[in-house]
Structure formats: structure tokens, C-alpha cells
């Protein structure tokens, strides 16, 4: 195993972590809930829908946000492509058509005509060129948006309807970037007019227009009366049915639920799993649930530590983790045991990969540790060459129950593990420096290219310090293979290799829950987040 070269704390790291934690928690490829309750009801217009999210935006400028503003700015904009919730295929949205060259480097889009920004400016191919140029201009100091657009080598707009993007190299996951709010077209006219205050006065092409943003109180939107370009999965392709949409930031989950029950809000997001069944069985509410895409919760081992450079030790750690017990204790049975890092709701997952996983087997784990030279001493702790097998688990308070269960499970085999919980900012700073023995981490993302970020030797999320030439080659192949079926096979090979090498311990895939007052009808999940175009209020 090669020595790991730690990377600096980059803009991409900050943006991607927050993107995973806050924006793409809304990603979904599985929807269950109230659809059957809403059929047959007569839709209405008017009224205000109030939604609570756990966080407030940092800015409403899609380029300058470090992604915590995603749920806010997505409502204002649109994207070249969208992900069909039924098929998970990327299809044209603000584009009417697109094609990719045989070498995968030239992406040509035909921009739909008749679309306007909130300020009345017509959307053209030039609008997209100006948007890309702004994001990639170093003087802009764009955050995550610049990283998503980094594969672009050049952008051309030969006429109002034709947009040509030349990429540095073939990049299959670029479809996901083009379906992301961060690459939505921005009005250069509005940016120049607002200057430094644009983040408080954003202009997009989306179904909702900004009315006001009062810090600490919420963001208020009004429907865009000119909107006529909704995606085909909407029943209503025109302006939203409700007059207004208000998003409030309520960080504490119990306060969110109290606000829902008092009627102060209509929709509560990120509902704790322990509350899901209570609301699910209450006719006053509807529950939407989905299995998060990307990578599930994993126990990552710092592979620069001598203990973990022995594959037998890594396999033993796998066998000591009773995943089913954790799923039952933590998710109340609402999660799914993970056999591979990639979630079942993500392209490339295959159930047959389960046979390569490690079963919970304490005695076999103890045997592997014995064979690796880690013997139990008189104090009941394993040691080798005078060194005890002691680990520091770096985590956050949100994962304290998982941490305590793992502590007990590893302790059963004589491994002494201490838990260190930090606030998220401190955790991020320490974990990226490699100041941990083991850590718990997960990430939501709609494309299997997330495995590149986590496990490629140069990946921004490669906290374990994996250095594996075969794995690097597979992950690069996954990025550059454009044909979907062939790409699926590549990611099956990636996952099989990850399992065989036991680099990380996949623990569980979790669901997320949104609870809605039953008077609000028509809330839908896209592949990105809840949408309210079809939503209306029953008095």
C-alpha cells in the first residue's frame, strides 16, 4: 500500500461536504407516500404553503453558495437537463434536445425558445455561456458551482438556440451536473444591476420568484405567472397553483415537528425516523419517504495506520459489526443493511454484490486478529509487539448511538475504542487532516461517480487514504464510459474490489422523511427535492 498524500482543505471539500449533508439529502429514486390520497381531489389555486428546513441559506447566488442554499435557489431556477423520477434517465429541460459526440467531449444543446428570466430577459444560449464564464472566472470566486463546471474546456453560443460545451475529457457524470441547481442559468443583466447585493436579489427562470428574504424569519416566494415550461412529470406545466411559498429555517427537529402540529408550518423536512410511524398512521398528515442515493453510512479506517494496512485486520473489523442490530436500534428498522458502499437507489448497485460481503461472525473475527498477531493480554485488550489495539473514533453527536454500538461491538473482540464527538466544523477540519483512526461518514449524490470522490487516490473525499492503482483505473473508467449498461458493469467491478479489499465497512442505507399537513395536496419528490408546482391547499 502506497503512502497516502493528504490534500489541503479545498473549496471543493467544503462545498461537497455541505452539498452532501444539506442539498442532496433531497435526492430520491424511490417515492412512497400520499399519491393515492390525492387522486380524485379537485385541484385549486391560491393560498400559501409554509415549509421548514433545518438550515438557512448563506446566499441566494447559486455560484457563491457553498451549497447550503440549494433548496432555496432551486425553486428560482431550472437546468439544461432533468432526471426523470420514473426512469432515472436524464432528459432535456431548458434544452429541447442534446447530443454527445462519439468521443464524449462535445455536448451540443438546443435551447428552448420562449423562456424568460424573472426580469423579462429572454433565455438564450448566450445566457448559458455567460453563466459558465462567470462561474469559471477566478475573479468571481465561485464555490461548488465552479467545481461542477470544471470539466468544461470551452463554451460557445453560435446562435440563440445552440450551446456547445467542450469538455476536457469524456465525463458521464456531467449529466448530473447539468441537472443541478448550481449550473442553472443566471441573468447577467440582473447580476450587473444588483452588483454585490445579487445574493439577496436573485433572478432565475424557475416557477417561483423571490419576494423577500428576512434573515431568521424565512424566504418568501411568489409564483412566476409567466412560467410555462415545467418538466413533463408535473401535472401542471404552468405557474404553481399556490400564490406563495415560504421556507423557514428551523434547525431543531423537535421544534420543526411542534411547528407542524401547531399549524405554523405545513411541511416539515428531515423528520427523525423515530417520529415517522407516528405521523404515518395519523390521517392529519402525509409522509413522503425515500432511500437516499449515493453512499450509505460507512465506518472508514485510516489506512495510514499500521493496524489497517493488514487486510486480515480490516476483514476482522467487518465481521465484528452487527449491521442488523444497528439498523434496528438506530433507524427503528427503517434503514437497510449495507453490503457495499453504494446505495441501492444509485446507478450501478446490484443485489448480487451482497454475496461478496462479510457476515457478522465474532469468533471468525477473533481468529483473524489472532493470526495477524493481535493477541488478548491479561487486561482483555489486544496487543501486538507491546502496542495495544486502541482506536479513536472521530464523529459528531448526531451519530453518537452508532458510535456507542460500534464501540461495544469492537470491544467484544478486545479492541479498545474511544469516541470523540466534535461539532461539524471541527470534525471536518480534523478528519480532512487525517486526525482519526476510524470515522463515520456518508454522502448523498445521484451518480455513482461519488465513489471517485471517496476512493480514488486523488479523490477529495478519500479520507481513508486509499491508494490502489487497479481501483483508480476502474473509477476513471466509470467516469469516461458513456454507455449506461457498460458503466453499470464498471461500478459493479468497483464495488466488488472495494469489498474484497475491505477498505471501508458499509453499515446501513437510511431513509429520509418529510411530513406534510394533509390539507396540502400534490407535493412531489423529484430526483432532487420536494416540488410544489402541483401543490394546492384544501380548506
Short mmCIF file of C-alpha atoms in Angstrom, two decimals:
data_model
loop_
_atom_site.label_atom_id
_atom_site.label_comp_id
_atom_site.label_asym_id
_atom_site.label_seq_id
_atom_site.Cartn_x
_atom_site.Cartn_y
_atom_site.Cartn_z
CA UNK A 1 0.00 0.00 0.00
CA UNK A 2 1.31 3.40 -1.00
CA UNK A 3 1.74 6.18 1.44
CA UNK A 4 -1.25 8.49 1.49
CA UNK A 5 -0.74 12.09 0.46
CA UNK A 6 -3.23 14.22 2.32
CA UNK A 7 -4.84 17.05 0.42
CA UNK A 8 -5.41 20.60 1.61
CA UNK A 9 -8.75 21.81 2.87
CA UNK A 10 -10.07 22.94 -0.51
CA UNK A 11 -13.10 24.90 -1.63
CA UNK A 12 -14.35 21.73 -3.27
CA UNK A 13 -14.13 19.83 0.00
CA UNK A 14 -16.16 22.44 1.85
CA UNK A 15 -18.75 22.67 -0.87
CA UNK A 16 -19.04 18.96 -1.47
CA UNK A 17 -19.45 18.09 2.20
CA UNK A 18 -22.23 20.62 2.65
CA UNK A 19 -23.74 19.60 -0.68
CA UNK A 20 -23.94 16.03 0.58
CA UNK A 21 -25.24 16.97 4.00
CA UNK A 22 -27.80 19.57 3.08
CA UNK A 23 -28.65 19.81 -0.60
CA UNK A 24 -28.75 16.35 -1.95
CA UNK A 25 -30.41 14.86 1.08
CA UNK A 26 -33.40 15.62 -1.09
CA UNK A 27 -32.24 13.29 -3.85
CA UNK A 28 -34.58 10.42 -4.45
CA UNK A 29 -35.10 7.50 -6.71
CA UNK A 30 -37.80 5.96 -4.57
CA UNK A 31 -41.03 7.65 -3.63
CA UNK A 32 -43.77 6.36 -1.39
CA UNK A 33 -46.46 8.26 0.39
CA UNK A 34 -49.62 10.15 -0.24
CA UNK A 35 -50.10 9.95 -4.00
CA UNK A 36 -53.11 7.67 -3.65
CA UNK A 37 -54.67 10.02 -1.11
CA UNK A 38 -54.53 12.93 -3.52
CA UNK A 39 -56.02 11.30 -6.62
CA UNK A 40 -59.58 12.27 -7.34
CA UNK A 41 -59.39 15.53 -5.39
CA UNK A 42 -60.13 18.70 -7.35
CA UNK A 43 -57.08 20.95 -7.52
CA UNK A 44 -57.38 24.59 -6.53
CA UNK A 45 -55.26 27.72 -6.79
CA UNK A 46 -54.24 30.32 -4.25
CA UNK A 47 -53.03 30.22 -0.68
CA UNK A 48 -49.61 29.98 0.96
CA UNK A 49 -47.57 26.86 1.68
CA UNK A 50 -45.03 27.12 4.50
CA UNK A 51 -42.10 24.69 4.62
CA UNK A 52 -39.43 24.17 7.31
CA UNK A 53 -35.87 23.12 6.52
CA UNK A 54 -33.08 22.63 9.08
CA UNK A 55 -30.91 25.46 7.76
CA UNK A 56 -30.89 28.97 6.35
CA UNK A 57 -29.21 29.92 3.06
CA UNK A 58 -25.82 31.57 3.08
CA UNK A 59 -26.66 33.43 -0.15
CA UNK A 60 -29.19 33.07 -2.94
CA UNK A 61 -26.47 33.46 -5.58
CA UNK A 62 -26.12 29.89 -6.88
CA UNK A 63 -22.47 30.50 -7.77
CA UNK A 64 -21.42 31.91 -4.43
CA UNK A 65 -23.23 29.45 -2.17
CA UNK A 66 -21.30 26.59 -0.61
CA UNK A 67 -24.46 24.62 -1.31
CA UNK A 68 -26.47 25.07 1.88
CA UNK A 69 -28.78 27.27 -0.22
CA UNK A 70 -29.72 24.51 -2.64
CA UNK A 71 -33.32 24.00 -1.59
CA UNK A 72 -33.83 27.76 -1.78
CA UNK A 73 -32.20 28.59 -5.11
CA UNK A 74 -33.50 25.52 -6.95
CA UNK A 75 -37.02 26.97 -6.74
CA UNK A 76 -35.80 30.08 -8.57
CA UNK A 77 -34.16 28.34 -11.48
CA UNK A 78 -34.03 25.48 -13.93
CA UNK A 79 -31.48 23.29 -15.64
CA UNK A 80 -30.45 22.07 -19.07
CA UNK A 81 -31.40 18.52 -18.08
CA UNK A 82 -33.66 16.93 -15.52
CA UNK A 83 -33.72 13.45 -14.05
CA UNK A 84 -36.95 11.59 -14.75
CA UNK A 85 -38.15 10.29 -11.35
CA UNK A 86 -39.75 7.25 -13.02
CA UNK A 87 -36.80 6.08 -15.13
CA UNK A 88 -33.79 7.89 -13.56
CA UNK A 89 -32.81 8.94 -17.09
CA UNK A 90 -31.55 12.45 -17.83
CA UNK A 91 -33.77 14.25 -20.30
CA UNK A 92 -33.84 17.77 -21.80
CA UNK A 93 -35.45 20.50 -19.71
CA UNK A 94 -34.42 24.05 -20.62
CA UNK A 95 -32.92 22.37 -23.65
CA UNK A 96 -35.29 20.80 -26.17
CA UNK A 97 -32.66 18.35 -27.37
CA UNK A 98 -28.99 17.46 -26.91
CA UNK A 99 -26.36 15.17 -28.35
CA UNK A 100 -22.95 13.98 -27.26
CA UNK A 101 -20.13 13.37 -29.71
CA UNK A 102 -18.72 9.89 -30.19
CA UNK A 103 -15.62 10.78 -28.16
CA UNK A 104 -17.80 12.07 -25.29
CA UNK A 105 -16.16 15.50 -25.27
CA UNK A 106 -18.56 17.69 -27.25
CA UNK A 107 -22.04 18.26 -25.81
CA UNK A 108 -24.40 20.24 -28.08
CA UNK A 109 -27.72 21.57 -26.76
CA UNK A 110 -30.69 23.15 -28.48
CA UNK A 111 -32.10 25.75 -26.09
CA UNK A 112 -35.88 26.04 -25.87
CA UNK A 113 -37.34 29.27 -27.17
CA UNK A 114 -39.95 31.37 -25.35
CA UNK A 115 -38.36 31.06 -21.89
CA UNK A 116 -37.70 34.25 -19.93
CA UNK A 117 -35.95 35.21 -16.71
CA UNK A 118 -37.94 36.77 -13.90
CA UNK A 119 -36.74 40.20 -15.07
CA UNK A 120 -38.18 39.61 -18.56
CA UNK A 121 -34.84 38.88 -20.25
CA UNK A 122 -35.04 36.11 -22.84
CA UNK A 123 -33.16 32.89 -22.10
CA UNK A 124 -30.72 32.10 -24.91
CA UNK A 125 -27.62 30.02 -25.46
CA UNK A 126 -25.66 33.17 -24.70
CA UNK A 127 -27.25 33.22 -21.22
CA UNK A 128 -25.70 29.81 -20.51
CA UNK A 129 -22.33 30.91 -21.90
CA UNK A 130 -22.36 33.98 -19.66
CA UNK A 131 -23.30 31.79 -16.70
CA UNK A 132 -20.46 29.31 -17.31
CA UNK A 133 -17.94 32.08 -17.96
CA UNK A 134 -18.92 33.76 -14.69
CA UNK A 135 -18.65 30.56 -12.66
CA UNK A 136 -15.24 29.66 -14.09
CA UNK A 137 -13.80 33.17 -13.85
CA UNK A 138 -11.35 33.12 -10.88
CA UNK A 139 -12.34 36.69 -10.04
CA UNK A 140 -15.89 35.53 -9.31
CA UNK A 141 -14.58 33.24 -6.56
CA UNK A 142 -17.43 30.82 -7.19
CA UNK A 143 -17.73 27.94 -4.76
CA UNK A 144 -19.11 24.48 -5.57
CA UNK A 145 -20.58 25.69 -8.87
CA UNK A 146 -17.07 26.21 -10.21
CA UNK A 147 -16.16 22.65 -9.32
CA UNK A 148 -19.20 21.23 -11.09
CA UNK A 149 -18.36 23.23 -14.22
CA UNK A 150 -14.62 22.50 -14.04
CA UNK A 151 -14.81 19.73 -16.70
CA UNK A 152 -15.74 22.40 -19.28
CA UNK A 153 -12.81 23.31 -21.54
CA UNK A 154 -14.70 25.89 -23.62
CA UNK A 155 -18.26 27.09 -24.20
CA UNK A 156 -19.70 28.51 -27.41
CA UNK A 157 -23.06 30.01 -28.36
CA UNK A 158 -23.01 30.32 -32.18
CA UNK A 159 -26.68 31.40 -32.18
CA UNK A 160 -29.51 31.99 -29.71
CA UNK A 161 -30.61 28.36 -29.65
CA UNK A 162 -27.29 26.47 -29.91
CA UNK A 163 -24.98 25.84 -26.96
CA UNK A 164 -21.77 23.85 -27.36
CA UNK A 165 -19.79 22.63 -24.36
CA UNK A 166 -16.33 21.18 -24.96
CA UNK A 167 -15.12 19.03 -22.06
CA UNK A 168 -11.55 18.34 -21.01
CA UNK A 169 -12.28 14.61 -21.25
CA UNK A 170 -15.32 12.32 -21.50
CA UNK A 171 -17.29 12.57 -18.28
CA UNK A 172 -20.51 10.56 -17.99
CA UNK A 173 -21.46 12.07 -14.62
CA UNK A 174 -21.58 15.50 -16.24
CA UNK A 175 -25.27 14.89 -16.92
CA UNK A 176 -25.85 15.08 -13.19
CA UNK A 177 -24.03 18.43 -13.02
CA UNK A 178 -26.21 19.77 -15.82
CA UNK A 179 -29.32 18.76 -13.89
CA UNK A 180 -28.14 20.56 -10.76
CA UNK A 181 -29.36 23.91 -9.43
CA UNK A 182 -25.73 25.07 -9.25
CA UNK A 183 -25.48 25.17 -13.05
CA UNK A 184 -28.81 26.95 -13.57
CA UNK A 185 -28.68 29.89 -15.99
CA UNK A 186 -28.33 33.31 -14.39
CA UNK A 187 -29.29 36.69 -15.82
CA UNK A 188 -26.12 38.72 -16.40
CA UNK A 189 -28.32 41.82 -16.68
CA UNK A 190 -29.69 41.20 -13.17
CA UNK A 191 -26.23 40.45 -11.77
CA UNK A 192 -24.80 43.69 -13.18
CA UNK A 193 -27.79 45.66 -11.91
CA UNK A 194 -27.67 44.28 -8.36
CA UNK A 195 -23.89 44.19 -8.01
CA UNK A 196 -22.71 42.83 -4.67
CA UNK A 197 -26.32 42.58 -3.45
CA UNK A 198 -27.26 40.00 -6.09
CA UNK A 199 -27.20 37.25 -3.46
CA UNK A 200 -30.20 38.99 -1.88
CA UNK A 201 -31.85 39.77 -5.24
CA UNK A 202 -31.51 36.66 -7.39
CA UNK A 203 -33.20 36.27 -10.76
CA UNK A 204 -33.84 32.92 -12.42
CA UNK A 205 -36.17 31.20 -14.88
CA UNK A 206 -37.94 28.97 -12.34
CA UNK A 207 -41.56 28.62 -11.23
CA UNK A 208 -41.05 30.81 -8.16
CA UNK A 209 -39.80 34.40 -7.87
CA UNK A 210 -38.20 35.87 -4.75
CA UNK A 211 -40.43 38.27 -2.84
CA UNK A 212 -38.32 38.71 0.30
CA UNK A 213 -35.65 37.18 2.48
CA UNK A 214 -35.65 38.16 6.11
CA UNK A 215 -32.78 36.55 7.99
CA UNK A 216 -34.09 34.50 10.88
CA UNK A 217 -37.66 34.62 9.59
CA UNK A 218 -37.65 32.94 6.21
CA UNK A 219 -37.57 33.27 2.45
CA UNK A 220 -40.83 34.13 0.70
CA UNK A 221 -41.55 33.34 -2.95
CA UNK A 222 -44.45 34.28 -5.23
CA UNK A 223 -45.44 32.24 -8.24
CA UNK A 224 -43.96 33.17 -11.59
CA UNK A 225 -47.05 33.95 -13.66
CA UNK A 226 -45.03 33.70 -16.90
CA UNK A 227 -43.85 30.14 -16.17
CA UNK A 228 -44.94 27.67 -18.87
CA UNK A 229 -42.00 25.27 -19.10
CA UNK A 230 -42.42 22.74 -16.31
CA UNK A 231 -40.96 19.25 -16.68
CA UNK A 232 -43.29 16.55 -18.10
CA UNK A 233 -43.73 14.83 -14.72
CA UNK A 234 -45.72 17.82 -13.48
CA UNK A 235 -49.48 17.70 -13.94
CA UNK A 236 -49.34 21.49 -14.07
CA UNK A 237 -46.74 22.76 -16.57
CA UNK A 238 -47.63 26.39 -15.96
CA UNK A 239 -47.35 28.67 -12.89
CA UNK A 240 -47.54 26.98 -9.46
CA UNK A 241 -51.05 26.61 -8.06
CA UNK A 242 -50.27 28.29 -4.73
CA UNK A 243 -49.83 32.06 -4.57
CA UNK A 244 -46.85 31.94 -2.22
CA UNK A 245 -44.28 29.56 -0.82
CA UNK A 246 -42.44 30.36 2.41
CA UNK A 247 -39.38 28.46 3.62
CA UNK A 248 -38.42 28.84 7.26
CA UNK A 249 -35.16 27.67 8.80
CA UNK A 250 -35.80 25.62 11.97
CA UNK A 251 -32.66 23.76 12.97
CA UNK A 252 -34.07 21.74 15.88
CA UNK A 253 -36.08 18.75 14.65
CA UNK A 254 -38.46 18.76 17.60
CA UNK A 255 -39.21 22.44 17.05
CA UNK A 256 -39.96 21.65 13.41
CA UNK A 257 -42.43 18.98 14.48
CA UNK A 258 -44.02 21.27 17.06
CA UNK A 259 -44.43 23.94 14.37
CA UNK A 260 -46.09 21.37 12.10
CA UNK A 261 -48.53 20.25 14.78
CA UNK A 262 -49.42 23.83 15.74
CA UNK A 263 -50.11 24.75 12.13
CA UNK A 264 -47.27 27.28 11.96
CA UNK A 265 -45.84 25.32 9.02
CA UNK A 266 -47.36 22.91 6.51
CA UNK A 267 -44.33 20.80 5.61
CA UNK A 268 -41.54 19.53 7.88
CA UNK A 269 -38.41 18.09 6.25
CA UNK A 270 -35.71 15.84 7.70
CA UNK A 271 -38.11 14.30 10.19
CA UNK A 272 -36.43 11.97 12.74
CA UNK A 273 -37.00 8.31 11.98
CA UNK A 274 -38.45 7.76 15.45
CA UNK A 275 -41.35 10.04 14.51
CA UNK A 276 -42.07 8.55 11.10
CA UNK A 277 -44.56 5.88 12.15
CA UNK A 278 -46.43 8.22 14.47
CA UNK A 279 -47.20 10.57 11.58
CA UNK A 280 -47.57 7.80 9.03
CA UNK A 281 -50.54 6.42 10.96
CA UNK A 282 -52.18 9.80 11.51
CA UNK A 283 -54.71 10.86 8.83
CA UNK A 284 -53.97 14.52 9.55
CA UNK A 285 -50.58 14.09 7.88
CA UNK A 286 -48.92 12.59 4.83
CA UNK A 287 -45.44 11.07 4.92
CA UNK A 288 -43.04 11.02 1.98
CA UNK A 289 -40.07 8.71 2.37
CA UNK A 290 -37.13 7.78 0.19
CA UNK A 291 -33.92 5.86 0.31
CA UNK A 292 -31.00 8.24 -0.02
CA UNK A 293 -28.80 7.73 -3.09
CA UNK A 294 -25.00 7.91 -3.03
CA UNK A 295 -23.09 6.08 -0.31
CA UNK A 296 -24.64 4.87 2.91
CA UNK A 297 -23.19 5.21 6.39
CA UNK A 298 -19.70 3.70 6.48
CA UNK A 299 -17.03 3.09 9.07
CA UNK A 300 -13.85 4.39 7.46
CA UNK A 301 -10.46 3.17 8.61
CA UNK A 302 -7.40 5.40 8.31
CA UNK A 303 -5.26 3.20 6.08
CA UNK A 304 -2.10 5.05 7.04
CA UNK A 305 -2.36 3.42 10.47
CA UNK A 306 -0.20 0.26 10.66
CA UNK A 307 -3.06 -1.85 12.01
CA UNK A 308 -5.22 -1.24 8.96
CA UNK A 309 -2.52 -1.95 6.41
CA UNK A 310 -3.16 -5.62 7.18
CA UNK A 311 -6.17 -6.82 5.16
CA UNK A 312 -6.87 -9.55 7.72
CA UNK A 313 -7.41 -6.89 10.37
CA UNK A 314 -9.72 -4.96 8.07
CA UNK A 315 -11.74 -8.10 7.38
CA UNK A 316 -11.96 -8.76 11.12
CA UNK A 317 -13.38 -5.27 11.70
CA UNK A 318 -16.06 -6.03 9.11
CA UNK A 319 -17.04 -9.25 10.89
CA UNK A 320 -17.34 -7.54 14.26
CA UNK A 321 -20.03 -5.10 13.07
CA UNK A 322 -23.56 -6.35 13.65
CA UNK A 323 -25.24 -4.24 10.99
CA UNK A 324 -28.72 -5.60 11.56
CA UNK A 325 -28.57 -4.62 15.24
CA UNK A 326 -27.50 -1.10 14.32
CA UNK A 327 -30.30 -0.77 11.76
CA UNK A 328 -32.88 -1.84 14.32
CA UNK A 329 -31.51 0.32 17.14
CA UNK A 330 -30.82 3.47 15.16
CA UNK A 331 -33.33 3.53 12.29
CA UNK A 332 -36.08 1.56 14.05
CA UNK A 333 -35.93 -0.88 11.16
CA UNK A 334 -36.50 1.84 8.57
CA UNK A 335 -32.99 1.56 7.11
CA UNK A 336 -31.39 -1.22 5.10
CA UNK A 337 -28.27 -3.23 5.90
CA UNK A 338 -25.41 -2.17 3.60
CA UNK A 339 -23.28 -4.77 1.88
CA UNK A 340 -21.46 -2.32 -0.41
CA UNK A 341 -20.85 1.43 -0.11
CA UNK A 342 -23.16 2.34 -3.00
CA UNK A 343 -26.85 2.77 -2.19
CA UNK A 344 -29.45 0.59 -3.94
CA UNK A 345 -31.08 3.79 -5.21
CA UNK A 346 -27.98 4.66 -7.25
CA UNK A 347 -26.96 3.54 -10.74
CA UNK A 348 -24.54 0.62 -10.59
CA UNK A 349 -25.82 -1.09 -7.46
CA UNK A 350 -26.53 -4.79 -7.93
CA UNK A 351 -28.03 -7.07 -5.30
CA UNK A 352 -25.73 -9.92 -6.39
CA UNK A 353 -22.85 -8.00 -4.82
CA UNK A 354 -24.18 -8.99 -1.39
CA UNK A 355 -22.55 -12.42 -1.72
CA UNK A 356 -19.11 -10.78 -1.61
CA UNK A 357 -19.79 -9.08 1.72
CA UNK A 358 -18.66 -10.14 5.19
CA UNK A 359 -21.12 -11.70 7.60
CA UNK A 360 -21.27 -10.84 11.29
CA UNK A 361 -19.05 -13.50 12.88
CA UNK A 362 -17.29 -12.57 16.12
CA UNK A 363 -15.39 -15.85 16.55
CA UNK A 364 -14.05 -15.73 13.00
CA UNK A 365 -13.02 -12.11 13.55
CA UNK A 366 -11.14 -13.07 16.71
CA UNK A 367 -9.38 -15.84 14.82
CA UNK A 368 -8.25 -13.40 12.10
CA UNK A 369 -6.93 -10.98 14.72
CA UNK A 370 -5.04 -13.81 16.44
CA UNK A 371 -3.48 -14.84 13.14
CA UNK A 372 -2.49 -11.23 12.46
CA UNK A 373 -0.53 -11.23 15.73
CA UNK A 374 -3.02 -9.24 17.82
CA UNK A 375 -3.36 -11.34 20.98
CA UNK A 376 -5.56 -10.66 24.00
CA UNK A 377 -3.49 -9.61 27.01
CA UNK A 378 -4.23 -10.01 30.70
CA UNK A 379 -6.42 -6.91 30.66
CA UNK A 380 -8.61 -8.29 27.90
CA UNK A 381 -7.24 -5.87 25.30
CA UNK A 382 -5.46 -7.00 22.17
CA UNK A 383 -1.83 -6.09 21.73
CA UNK A 384 1.00 -6.74 19.31
CA UNK A 385 4.71 -6.06 19.83
CA UNK A 386 3.89 -4.24 23.04
CA UNK A 387 1.29 -1.96 21.44
CA UNK A 388 -2.38 -2.22 22.42
CA UNK A 389 -5.11 -2.18 19.77
CA UNK A 390 -6.62 1.17 20.75
CA UNK A 391 -8.61 3.35 18.35
CA UNK A 392 -10.02 6.85 18.31
CA UNK A 393 -13.44 7.13 16.63
CA UNK A 394 -13.88 10.69 15.40
CA UNK A 395 -17.55 11.53 14.90
CA UNK A 396 -20.35 14.01 15.62
CA UNK A 397 -23.14 13.96 18.20
CA UNK A 398 -25.70 13.06 15.52
CA UNK A 399 -24.05 9.65 15.17
CA UNK A 400 -23.42 9.02 18.85
CA UNK A 401 -25.74 5.99 19.06
CA UNK A 402 -23.99 4.33 16.12
CA UNK A 403 -20.62 5.14 17.68
CA UNK A 404 -21.54 3.59 21.03
CA UNK A 405 -22.82 0.42 19.39
CA UNK A 406 -19.60 0.08 17.38
CA UNK A 407 -17.55 0.72 20.49
CA UNK A 408 -19.26 -2.21 22.23
CA UNK A 409 -19.02 -4.49 19.18
CA UNK A 410 -15.28 -3.97 18.67
CA UNK A 411 -14.74 -4.16 22.42
CA UNK A 412 -16.17 -7.67 22.40
CA UNK A 413 -13.07 -8.77 20.49
CA UNK A 414 -10.62 -6.87 22.69
CA UNK A 415 -10.30 -3.68 20.64
CA UNK A 416 -10.36 -0.59 22.83
CA UNK A 417 -12.14 2.25 21.02
CA UNK A 418 -12.71 5.76 22.37
CA UNK A 419 -15.33 8.12 20.94
CA UNK A 420 -14.53 11.77 20.19
CA UNK A 421 -17.54 13.85 19.14
CA UNK A 422 -16.95 17.25 17.57
CA UNK A 423 -19.16 19.95 16.10
CA UNK A 424 -19.43 19.57 12.33
CA UNK A 425 -16.96 22.37 11.51
CA UNK A 426 -14.32 20.99 13.85
CA UNK A 427 -15.00 17.46 12.66
CA UNK A 428 -14.46 18.45 9.03
CA UNK A 429 -11.19 20.18 9.83
CA UNK A 430 -9.80 17.23 11.77
CA UNK A 431 -10.97 14.44 9.51
CA UNK A 432 -9.56 16.04 6.36
CA UNK A 433 -6.18 16.27 8.09
CA UNK A 434 -6.32 12.56 8.83
CA UNK A 435 -6.50 13.09 12.57
CA UNK A 436 -8.52 9.95 13.25
CA UNK A 437 -8.20 6.19 13.41
CA UNK A 438 -11.75 5.44 12.35
CA UNK A 439 -14.68 7.69 11.48
CA UNK A 440 -18.30 7.51 10.38
CA UNK A 441 -19.33 9.18 7.15
CA UNK A 442 -21.95 9.08 4.43
CA UNK A 443 -22.83 11.09 1.35
CA UNK A 444 -25.86 11.65 -0.86
CA UNK A 445 -25.34 12.00 -4.59
CA UNK A 446 -27.35 10.93 -7.62
CA UNK A 447 -24.49 9.40 -9.61
CA UNK A 448 -22.09 6.52 -8.83
CA UNK A 449 -19.23 8.90 -9.60
CA UNK A 450 -19.43 9.68 -5.88
CA UNK A 451 -17.20 6.61 -5.49
CA UNK A 452 -14.46 8.51 -7.32
CA UNK A 453 -14.56 11.27 -4.71
CA UNK A 454 -14.42 8.73 -1.88
CA UNK A 455 -11.97 6.13 -3.12
CA UNK A 456 -9.78 7.43 -5.96
CA UNK A 457 -6.26 8.22 -4.75
CA UNK A 458 -6.84 11.88 -5.68
CA UNK A 459 -10.48 11.98 -4.55
CA UNK A 460 -11.49 14.97 -2.45
CA UNK A 461 -13.41 12.66 -0.11
CA UNK A 462 -10.76 9.92 0.15
CA UNK A 463 -10.50 10.19 3.91
CA UNK A 464 -9.29 6.61 4.35
CA UNK A 465 -6.27 7.32 2.19
CA UNK A 466 -6.96 4.52 -0.31
CA UNK A 467 -4.06 4.16 -2.75
CA UNK A 468 -4.94 1.44 -5.24
CA UNK A 469 -3.90 1.56 -8.90
CA UNK A 470 -6.48 -1.00 -10.00
CA UNK A 471 -9.24 0.88 -8.24
CA UNK A 472 -8.07 4.20 -9.69
CA UNK A 473 -8.25 2.76 -13.21
CA UNK A 474 -11.76 1.41 -12.64
CA UNK A 475 -13.03 4.68 -11.19
CA UNK A 476 -11.60 6.66 -14.10
CA UNK A 477 -13.21 4.19 -16.50
CA UNK A 478 -16.54 4.74 -14.75
CA UNK A 479 -16.24 8.47 -15.32
CA UNK A 480 -15.38 8.18 -19.00
CA UNK A 481 -17.70 5.33 -20.05
CA UNK A 482 -20.72 6.98 -21.64
CA UNK A 483 -22.87 3.90 -22.37
CA UNK A 484 -25.14 3.22 -19.40
CA UNK A 485 -25.05 -0.61 -19.32
CA UNK A 486 -21.28 -0.69 -19.71
CA UNK A 487 -20.97 1.91 -16.99
CA UNK A 488 -23.11 -0.16 -14.63
CA UNK A 489 -20.71 -3.08 -15.07
CA UNK A 490 -17.73 -0.87 -14.28
CA UNK A 491 -19.28 0.20 -10.99
CA UNK A 492 -20.14 -3.37 -10.12
CA UNK A 493 -16.44 -4.15 -10.58
CA UNK A 494 -15.53 -1.14 -8.44
CA UNK A 495 -17.76 -2.27 -5.61
CA UNK A 496 -16.59 -5.87 -5.78
CA UNK A 497 -12.99 -4.69 -5.50
CA UNK A 498 -13.82 -2.42 -2.56
CA UNK A 499 -15.48 -5.31 -0.76
CA UNK A 500 -12.65 -7.73 -1.44
CA UNK A 501 -10.06 -5.27 -0.13
CA UNK A 502 -12.25 -4.39 2.89
CA UNK A 503 -11.22 -0.73 2.75
CA UNK A 504 -14.39 0.51 4.50
CA UNK A 505 -17.23 -1.10 6.42
CA UNK A 506 -20.63 -0.29 4.85
CA UNK A 507 -23.18 -0.24 7.69
CA UNK A 508 -26.60 0.89 6.51
CA UNK A 509 -28.56 2.85 3.93
CA UNK A 510 -31.01 5.24 5.52
CA UNK A 511 -34.30 6.74 4.53
CA UNK A 512 -35.31 10.36 4.90
CA UNK A 513 -38.79 11.52 5.79
CA UNK A 514 -40.89 14.58 5.06
CA UNK A 515 -44.22 15.09 6.84
CA UNK A 516 -46.95 17.20 5.25
CA UNK A 517 -50.19 18.54 6.67
CA UNK A 518 -52.95 16.71 4.78
CA UNK A 519 -54.57 19.98 3.77
CA UNK A 520 -51.65 20.46 1.36
CA UNK A 521 -52.05 18.30 -1.75
CA UNK A 522 -49.80 17.46 -4.66
CA UNK A 523 -46.32 17.68 -3.08
CA UNK A 524 -43.99 15.52 -5.16
CA UNK A 525 -40.43 14.28 -4.96
CA UNK A 526 -38.25 14.75 -7.98
CA UNK A 527 -34.76 13.29 -8.13
CA UNK A 528 -33.60 16.44 -6.38
CA UNK A 529 -36.03 17.64 -3.72
CA UNK A 530 -39.72 18.24 -2.99
CA UNK A 531 -41.52 20.32 -5.60
CA UNK A 532 -44.67 22.36 -5.18
CA UNK A 533 -45.74 23.18 -8.74
CA UNK A 534 -48.71 20.81 -8.45
CA UNK A 535 -49.40 21.66 -4.82
CA UNK A 536 -52.62 23.22 -3.64
CA UNK A 537 -54.40 23.80 -0.35
CA UNK A 538 -57.67 22.23 0.68
CA UNK A 539 -59.52 24.41 3.19
#
